Tab-separated table of C-alpha atoms in Angstrom:
chain	number	residue	atom	x	y	z
A	1	MET	CA	-132.755	35.323	25.295
A	2	ASP	CA	-132.329	32.466	27.244
A	3	SER	CA	-134.611	34.321	29.731
A	4	VAL	CA	-136.507	31.660	32.290
A	5	ARG	CA	-140.380	32.627	33.023
A	6	SER	CA	-141.963	30.833	35.954
A	7	ASP	CA	-144.919	31.668	38.458
A	8	ALA	CA	-141.535	32.973	40.412
A	9	ALA	CA	-141.003	35.906	38.408
A	10	PRO	CA	-139.928	38.576	39.578
A	11	PRO	CA	-141.753	41.652	39.065
A	12	GLN	CA	-141.613	43.342	36.193
A	13	ALA	CA	-139.245	46.249	36.082
A	14	LEU	CA	-139.659	50.036	35.015
A	15	LYS	CA	-137.092	52.810	34.306
A	16	ILE	CA	-137.138	56.255	34.841
A	17	LEU	CA	-133.964	58.587	33.453
A	18	VAL	CA	-133.468	61.469	35.423
A	19	ALA	CA	-131.321	63.815	33.529
A	20	GLY	CA	-129.648	67.316	33.699
A	21	GLY	CA	-126.452	69.243	34.059
A	22	PHE	CA	-123.689	68.607	36.567
A	23	GLY	CA	-124.932	69.490	39.863
A	24	ALA	CA	-128.725	69.981	39.028
A	25	GLY	CA	-129.918	67.762	41.398
A	26	LYS	CA	-130.204	64.459	39.886
A	27	THR	CA	-128.996	62.100	42.313
A	28	THR	CA	-131.044	63.958	45.388
A	29	MET	CA	-134.085	63.936	43.281
A	30	VAL	CA	-133.503	60.110	42.945
A	31	GLY	CA	-132.411	59.321	46.652
A	32	ALA	CA	-135.727	61.883	47.401
A	33	VAL	CA	-138.501	59.681	46.080
A	34	SER	CA	-135.784	55.951	46.524
A	35	GLU	CA	-137.060	53.276	49.086
A	36	ILE	CA	-133.386	52.517	48.926
A	37	SER	CA	-130.217	54.685	49.264
A	38	PRO	CA	-129.311	55.667	45.765
A	39	LEU	CA	-126.932	53.098	44.464
A	40	ARG	CA	-124.207	53.805	42.205
A	41	THR	CA	-122.961	51.224	39.269
A	42	GLU	CA	-119.806	52.146	37.703
A	43	GLU	CA	-118.571	51.195	34.104
A	44	VAL	CA	-114.791	51.321	33.229
A	45	LEU	CA	-113.974	52.753	29.745
A	46	THR	CA	-110.790	51.990	28.643
A	47	THR	CA	-110.616	54.422	25.570
A	48	ALA	CA	-113.863	56.479	25.229
A	49	GLY	CA	-112.270	59.066	27.185
A	50	MET	CA	-108.374	59.062	25.493
A	51	ASP	CA	-109.231	61.838	23.330
A	52	THR	CA	-110.406	64.557	25.860
A	53	ASP	CA	-109.387	63.944	29.316
A	54	ASP	CA	-106.676	65.223	29.857
A	55	THR	CA	-103.419	62.730	30.422
A	56	THR	CA	-101.010	65.109	30.896
A	57	GLY	CA	-98.501	63.706	34.329
A	58	VAL	CA	-100.870	60.705	34.244
A	59	ALA	CA	-99.637	59.485	31.426
A	60	THR	CA	-100.218	55.124	32.823
A	61	LYS	CA	-103.941	56.339	32.841
A	62	THR	CA	-106.503	54.263	30.071
A	63	THR	CA	-108.971	54.236	32.487
A	64	THR	CA	-112.512	56.791	32.540
A	65	THR	CA	-115.125	55.274	35.726
A	66	VAL	CA	-118.736	56.519	34.898
A	67	ALA	CA	-121.349	56.477	37.791
A	68	MET	CA	-124.524	56.415	37.522
A	69	ASP	CA	-127.115	56.369	40.742
A	70	PHE	CA	-130.079	54.357	40.433
A	71	GLY	CA	-132.978	54.009	43.171
A	72	ARG	CA	-136.148	51.977	43.738
A	73	ILE	CA	-139.666	52.237	44.385
A	74	THR	CA	-141.900	49.093	44.325
A	75	ILE	CA	-144.796	49.917	43.008
A	76	ASN	CA	-147.018	47.101	44.024
A	77	PRO	CA	-145.556	43.277	44.550
A	78	SER	CA	-145.557	42.940	40.763
A	79	LEU	CA	-144.104	46.236	39.274
A	80	VAL	CA	-140.954	47.864	40.396
A	81	LEU	CA	-139.805	51.266	39.491
A	82	TYR	CA	-136.390	51.969	38.563
A	83	LEU	CA	-134.774	55.784	38.569
A	84	PHE	CA	-131.605	56.027	36.662
A	85	GLY	CA	-129.634	59.581	37.266
A	86	THR	CA	-127.573	60.343	33.512
A	87	PRO	CA	-124.019	60.234	33.462
A	88	GLY	CA	-123.655	64.348	33.529
A	89	GLN	CA	-121.111	64.740	31.168
A	90	ASN	CA	-121.629	64.822	27.101
A	91	ARG	CA	-118.635	62.292	26.078
A	92	PHE	CA	-120.860	59.847	27.877
A	93	TRP	CA	-123.852	60.039	25.397
A	94	PHE	CA	-123.042	56.680	24.178
A	95	LEU	CA	-124.138	55.454	27.619
A	96	TRP	CA	-127.582	57.164	27.226
A	97	ASP	CA	-128.690	55.272	24.450
A	98	GLU	CA	-128.404	51.797	26.592
A	99	LEU	CA	-130.011	53.480	29.580
A	100	ALA	CA	-132.691	55.060	27.407
A	101	THR	CA	-133.316	51.390	25.375
A	102	GLY	CA	-136.883	50.477	26.896
A	103	ALA	CA	-137.041	53.343	29.658
A	104	LEU	CA	-140.559	54.948	30.187
A	105	GLY	CA	-139.458	58.154	30.220
A	106	ALA	CA	-137.548	61.286	31.485
A	107	VAL	CA	-137.000	63.976	33.756
A	108	VAL	CA	-135.051	66.961	33.215
A	109	ILE	CA	-133.677	68.847	35.572
A	110	ALA	CA	-133.616	72.594	34.846
A	111	ASP	CA	-131.140	74.647	37.361
A	112	THR	CA	-132.570	77.854	36.458
A	113	ARG	CA	-129.073	79.766	36.943
A	114	ARG	CA	-127.247	77.152	34.891
A	115	LEU	CA	-130.200	76.686	31.976
A	116	ALA	CA	-127.984	75.526	29.278
A	117	ASP	CA	-126.766	72.818	31.163
A	118	SER	CA	-129.975	71.039	30.062
A	119	PHE	CA	-130.696	71.520	26.392
A	120	ALA	CA	-128.154	68.476	25.341
A	121	ALA	CA	-130.484	66.446	27.313
A	122	ILE	CA	-133.573	68.048	26.242
A	123	ASP	CA	-132.301	67.758	22.388
A	124	TYR	CA	-131.555	64.168	23.107
A	125	PHE	CA	-134.898	62.954	24.550
A	126	GLU	CA	-136.814	64.974	21.762
A	127	GLN	CA	-135.016	63.299	18.660
A	128	ARG	CA	-134.896	59.926	19.968
A	129	GLY	CA	-138.825	60.318	20.578
A	130	THR	CA	-138.712	59.618	24.531
A	131	PRO	CA	-141.231	61.354	26.699
A	132	PHE	CA	-139.793	63.757	29.126
A	133	VAL	CA	-140.813	66.460	31.500
A	134	VAL	CA	-138.963	69.378	32.352
A	135	ALA	CA	-138.434	69.818	36.485
A	136	VAL	CA	-137.355	73.741	37.434
A	137	ASN	CA	-135.176	73.015	40.546
A	138	CYS	CA	-135.901	76.281	42.861
A	139	PHE	CA	-133.030	76.141	45.398
A	140	ASP	CA	-134.069	77.517	48.515
A	141	ALA	CA	-137.161	77.568	47.525
A	142	GLU	CA	-136.182	80.555	45.411
A	143	GLN	CA	-138.610	80.822	42.163
A	144	VAL	CA	-136.871	83.340	40.184
A	145	TYR	CA	-138.847	82.592	36.923
A	146	THR	CA	-142.248	81.523	35.786
A	147	ASP	CA	-142.795	78.016	34.126
A	148	GLN	CA	-143.590	79.888	31.152
A	149	GLN	CA	-140.036	81.383	31.163
A	150	VAL	CA	-138.598	78.823	31.517
A	151	ARG	CA	-140.226	77.298	28.454
A	152	GLU	CA	-139.369	80.196	26.299
A	153	ALA	CA	-135.572	80.140	26.968
A	154	LEU	CA	-135.742	76.251	26.562
A	155	ASP	CA	-137.630	76.324	23.484
A	156	ILE	CA	-140.321	73.770	24.812
A	157	ASP	CA	-142.973	72.089	22.607
A	158	GLY	CA	-146.301	73.616	23.804
A	159	HIS	CA	-146.916	69.566	25.379
A	160	VAL	CA	-143.951	68.646	26.937
A	161	PRO	CA	-145.072	69.653	31.013
A	162	ILE	CA	-142.396	72.103	32.584
A	163	LEU	CA	-143.040	72.628	37.120
A	164	LEU	CA	-141.297	73.730	39.640
A	165	CYS	CA	-140.085	71.150	42.025
A	166	ASP	CA	-137.460	70.997	44.686
A	167	ALA	CA	-135.265	67.378	44.389
A	168	ARG	CA	-135.347	67.378	48.112
A	169	ASP	CA	-138.509	67.142	48.553
A	170	ARG	CA	-140.249	63.583	48.797
A	171	LEU	CA	-143.756	65.213	48.044
A	172	SER	CA	-142.206	67.286	45.445
A	173	VAL	CA	-140.488	64.753	43.305
A	174	LYS	CA	-143.716	62.125	43.750
A	175	ASN	CA	-146.162	65.202	41.859
A	176	VAL	CA	-143.268	65.704	38.821
A	177	LEU	CA	-143.187	61.580	38.310
A	178	ILE	CA	-146.596	61.665	38.408
A	179	THR	CA	-146.456	64.320	36.192
A	180	LEU	CA	-144.444	62.256	33.991
A	181	VAL	CA	-146.225	59.496	33.574
A	182	GLU	CA	-149.618	60.636	32.837
A	183	HIS	CA	-147.871	62.846	30.139
A	184	VAL	CA	-147.157	59.113	28.935
A	185	LEU	CA	-150.591	57.953	29.869
A	186	LEU	CA	-151.464	60.648	27.243
A	187	MET	CA	-148.815	60.075	24.773
A	188	VAL	CA	-150.547	56.080	24.857
A	189	ARG	CA	-153.823	57.325	24.873
A	190	SER	CA	-153.705	59.608	21.731
A	191	ALA	CA	-151.814	57.169	19.763
A	192	VAL	CA	-154.507	54.182	20.127
A	193	PRO	CA	-157.627	55.178	17.506
A	194	ALA	CA	-160.592	55.789	19.758
A	195	ALA	CA	-162.618	52.174	19.767
B	1	MET	CA	-120.376	48.966	48.499
B	2	VAL	CA	-117.845	47.612	50.623
B	3	ALA	CA	-120.117	46.992	54.054
B	4	ASP	CA	-122.301	44.917	52.715
B	5	ARG	CA	-119.324	42.476	51.546
B	6	SER	CA	-118.859	42.106	55.878
B	7	GLU	CA	-120.972	38.865	55.942
B	8	PHE	CA	-119.588	36.771	53.241
B	9	PRO	CA	-116.665	34.493	54.196
B	10	GLY	CA	-113.100	35.791	54.152
B	11	ASP	CA	-113.773	39.572	54.421
B	12	ASP	CA	-113.469	40.844	57.386
B	13	GLY	CA	-113.861	44.443	58.646
B	14	PRO	CA	-113.066	47.367	56.784
B	15	ALA	CA	-110.391	46.991	53.191
B	16	TRP	CA	-106.809	47.566	54.775
B	17	TRP	CA	-105.973	49.418	51.222
B	18	ASP	CA	-106.062	52.246	49.877
B	19	HIS	CA	-108.843	53.085	47.518
B	20	GLU	CA	-107.376	56.607	45.656
B	21	ALA	CA	-104.126	54.214	44.855
B	22	GLY	CA	-106.801	52.655	42.357
B	23	PRO	CA	-107.991	48.929	41.925
B	24	VAL	CA	-105.740	46.699	43.421
B	25	VAL	CA	-106.997	44.625	40.535
B	26	ARG	CA	-107.745	45.957	37.179
B	27	PRO	CA	-111.566	44.971	36.836
B	28	TYR	CA	-111.253	42.618	34.270
B	29	MET	CA	-108.610	40.699	35.860
B	30	VAL	CA	-111.612	39.216	37.551
B	31	THR	CA	-113.059	38.394	34.004
B	32	GLY	CA	-109.663	36.580	32.639
B	33	GLY	CA	-109.519	39.513	29.626
B	34	ARG	CA	-112.460	39.429	29.193
B	35	VAL	CA	-114.865	42.537	27.938
B	36	GLU	CA	-117.983	40.666	25.762
B	37	PRO	CA	-120.422	38.745	27.441
B	38	VAL	CA	-120.451	35.379	25.888
B	39	SER	CA	-124.250	35.515	25.761
B	40	ALA	CA	-127.271	37.779	24.820
B	41	ASP	CA	-125.779	41.168	27.065
B	42	PHE	CA	-127.897	41.913	30.408
B	43	ASP	CA	-130.324	44.673	30.709
B	44	LEU	CA	-129.358	46.792	33.808
B	45	ILE	CA	-133.350	46.245	34.773
B	46	SER	CA	-132.710	42.705	34.132
B	47	HIS	CA	-133.611	40.770	37.330
B	48	VAL	CA	-130.855	37.602	38.355
B	49	VAL	CA	-131.750	35.167	40.667
B	50	ALA	CA	-129.387	32.308	42.614
B	51	ILE	CA	-130.983	28.687	41.785
B	52	THR	CA	-128.284	26.813	43.556
B	53	SER	CA	-127.336	26.852	47.309
B	54	LEU	CA	-123.852	29.776	48.187
B	55	ALA	CA	-121.812	26.084	49.113
B	56	ALA	CA	-122.059	25.620	44.886
B	57	GLU	CA	-118.576	25.479	43.450
B	58	THR	CA	-117.955	28.716	41.745
B	59	ARG	CA	-115.567	29.726	39.164
B	60	SER	CA	-114.166	32.954	41.597
B	61	PRO	CA	-115.249	34.566	44.747
B	62	GLU	CA	-116.583	37.229	42.707
B	63	HIS	CA	-119.047	34.890	41.047
B	64	GLN	CA	-118.947	33.254	44.566
B	65	LEU	CA	-120.323	37.268	45.403
B	66	ILE	CA	-122.554	37.352	43.072
B	67	LEU	CA	-124.232	34.448	44.390
B	68	GLY	CA	-124.653	35.384	47.716
B	69	VAL	CA	-126.701	38.963	46.702
B	70	THR	CA	-128.828	37.346	44.247
B	71	GLN	CA	-130.224	34.675	46.538
B	72	GLU	CA	-133.730	36.957	45.427
B	73	PRO	CA	-133.994	38.696	42.739
B	74	LYS	CA	-131.793	41.529	42.217
B	75	SER	CA	-131.849	43.793	39.045
B	76	VAL	CA	-128.234	43.676	37.360
B	77	ALA	CA	-127.304	47.210	38.302
B	78	GLU	CA	-128.298	45.810	42.080
B	79	VAL	CA	-125.593	43.334	41.687
B	80	ALA	CA	-123.133	45.778	39.948
B	81	ALA	CA	-123.538	48.188	43.084
B	82	ARG	CA	-123.060	45.583	45.580
B	83	VAL	CA	-120.355	43.844	44.849
B	84	ASP	CA	-118.880	46.568	43.788
B	85	LEU	CA	-117.647	45.865	40.377
B	86	PRO	CA	-118.356	47.899	37.361
B	87	VAL	CA	-121.399	46.314	35.040
B	88	GLY	CA	-119.010	45.407	32.237
B	89	VAL	CA	-117.375	43.231	34.288
B	90	VAL	CA	-120.981	42.131	36.295
B	91	ARG	CA	-122.126	41.255	32.865
B	92	VAL	CA	-119.418	38.655	31.755
B	93	LEU	CA	-119.336	36.937	35.184
B	94	LEU	CA	-122.893	36.582	35.234
B	95	CYS	CA	-122.844	35.035	31.270
B	96	ASP	CA	-121.037	32.632	33.447
B	97	LEU	CA	-123.231	31.776	35.912
B	98	LEU	CA	-125.665	31.490	33.421
B	99	SER	CA	-124.263	29.048	31.771
B	100	ASP	CA	-122.866	26.950	34.699
B	101	GLY	CA	-126.899	27.021	35.695
B	102	GLN	CA	-125.853	29.078	38.752
B	103	ILE	CA	-128.982	31.718	38.277
B	104	ALA	CA	-132.029	32.233	36.575
B	105	ARG	CA	-132.248	35.349	34.465
B	106	TYR	CA	-135.773	37.746	33.256
B	107	ASP	CA	-135.341	39.885	31.293
B	108	PRO	CA	-137.886	43.361	30.893
B	109	PRO	CA	-139.707	43.201	27.787
B	110	ASP	CA	-137.168	43.568	24.656
B	111	THR	CA	-139.300	46.511	22.803
B	112	GLU	CA	-139.099	49.982	22.347
B	113	GLU	CA	-142.823	50.826	22.976
B	114	LEU	CA	-144.310	52.172	26.089
B	115	PRO	CA	-146.469	50.196	28.523
B	116	ASN	CA	-149.711	49.229	27.964
B	117	ILE	CA	-152.397	51.481	29.409
B	118	GLU	CA	-153.274	49.613	32.684
B	119	THR	CA	-149.743	49.246	33.670
B	120	LEU	CA	-149.415	53.459	33.629
B	121	GLN	CA	-152.273	53.849	35.012
B	122	ALA	CA	-150.790	50.926	37.875
B	123	VAL	CA	-147.540	52.712	37.727
B	124	ILE	CA	-149.733	56.684	38.761
B	125	HIS	CA	-151.567	54.469	41.369
B	126	GLY	CA	-149.201	53.759	43.315
B	127	LEU	CA	-147.090	56.900	42.969
B	128	ARG	CA	-149.997	58.229	44.758
B	129	ALA	CA	-149.974	56.061	47.258
B	130	LEU	CA	-146.550	56.377	48.236
């Protein structure tokens, strides 16, 4: 790596992924706590989407654009946290690997009207060993299920935190992120042999 | 972000073309058809900062645009969003700028390990203070 290190080095960067099904509130959650308006990066894919894209009538179309929304939180002058909303469509899983590499952890947003949409993300982080919490997005403050019911429906291990949240509410999202980092801290502590 | 381009010379006002019609120039025309960065890949949260002045000669207007937004350190994801180009294209252009000695790069630790306890506590503290 030809990286440069000096006293003027930019802050240490950490990232948290925000995953969930289409319309679950990923971008809303990023926007609720980001100090900048959520920005969008795009990746142009030339072949990956060809098998599944319906190209009828658009025979010349050979590219697909996949967007990732992200936001930023400056923790202190030497520490910056980036939040990345993961691409929703399952066929862009390969992009998740890059996003998940080096990630501090992930928030899986579950929409109780479409719980099954969050299965794929939960499976992914479980298999990868990425620490995650499940945030049940309560639209219109409508709390239909308890977190225990959601835990059973999603078949989530007892140690994975599940909490209800409102993805539009800054305090609520802040609480989700704190819960995630505390969960990670617990994992790191338990991995360190007691002195 | 189109709005951010207005501060650069030669781009006055909103673009005249129709975005719905697709890009006027295919993204990879900007890179001369190159799709893989020459040197090690830039992580989305790698930071880059311009180390030459804006007046420096660059290979293309897009390289110039990147120098413009990296006068302050920026993450690669942020650079891509600000210059409104796909990340893959921006990575190739950043490699050019790096080999031309026009930017410096700072990578996050190359590790799958979780941050240490002190860092995590600092993050929790910082989030609570938001």
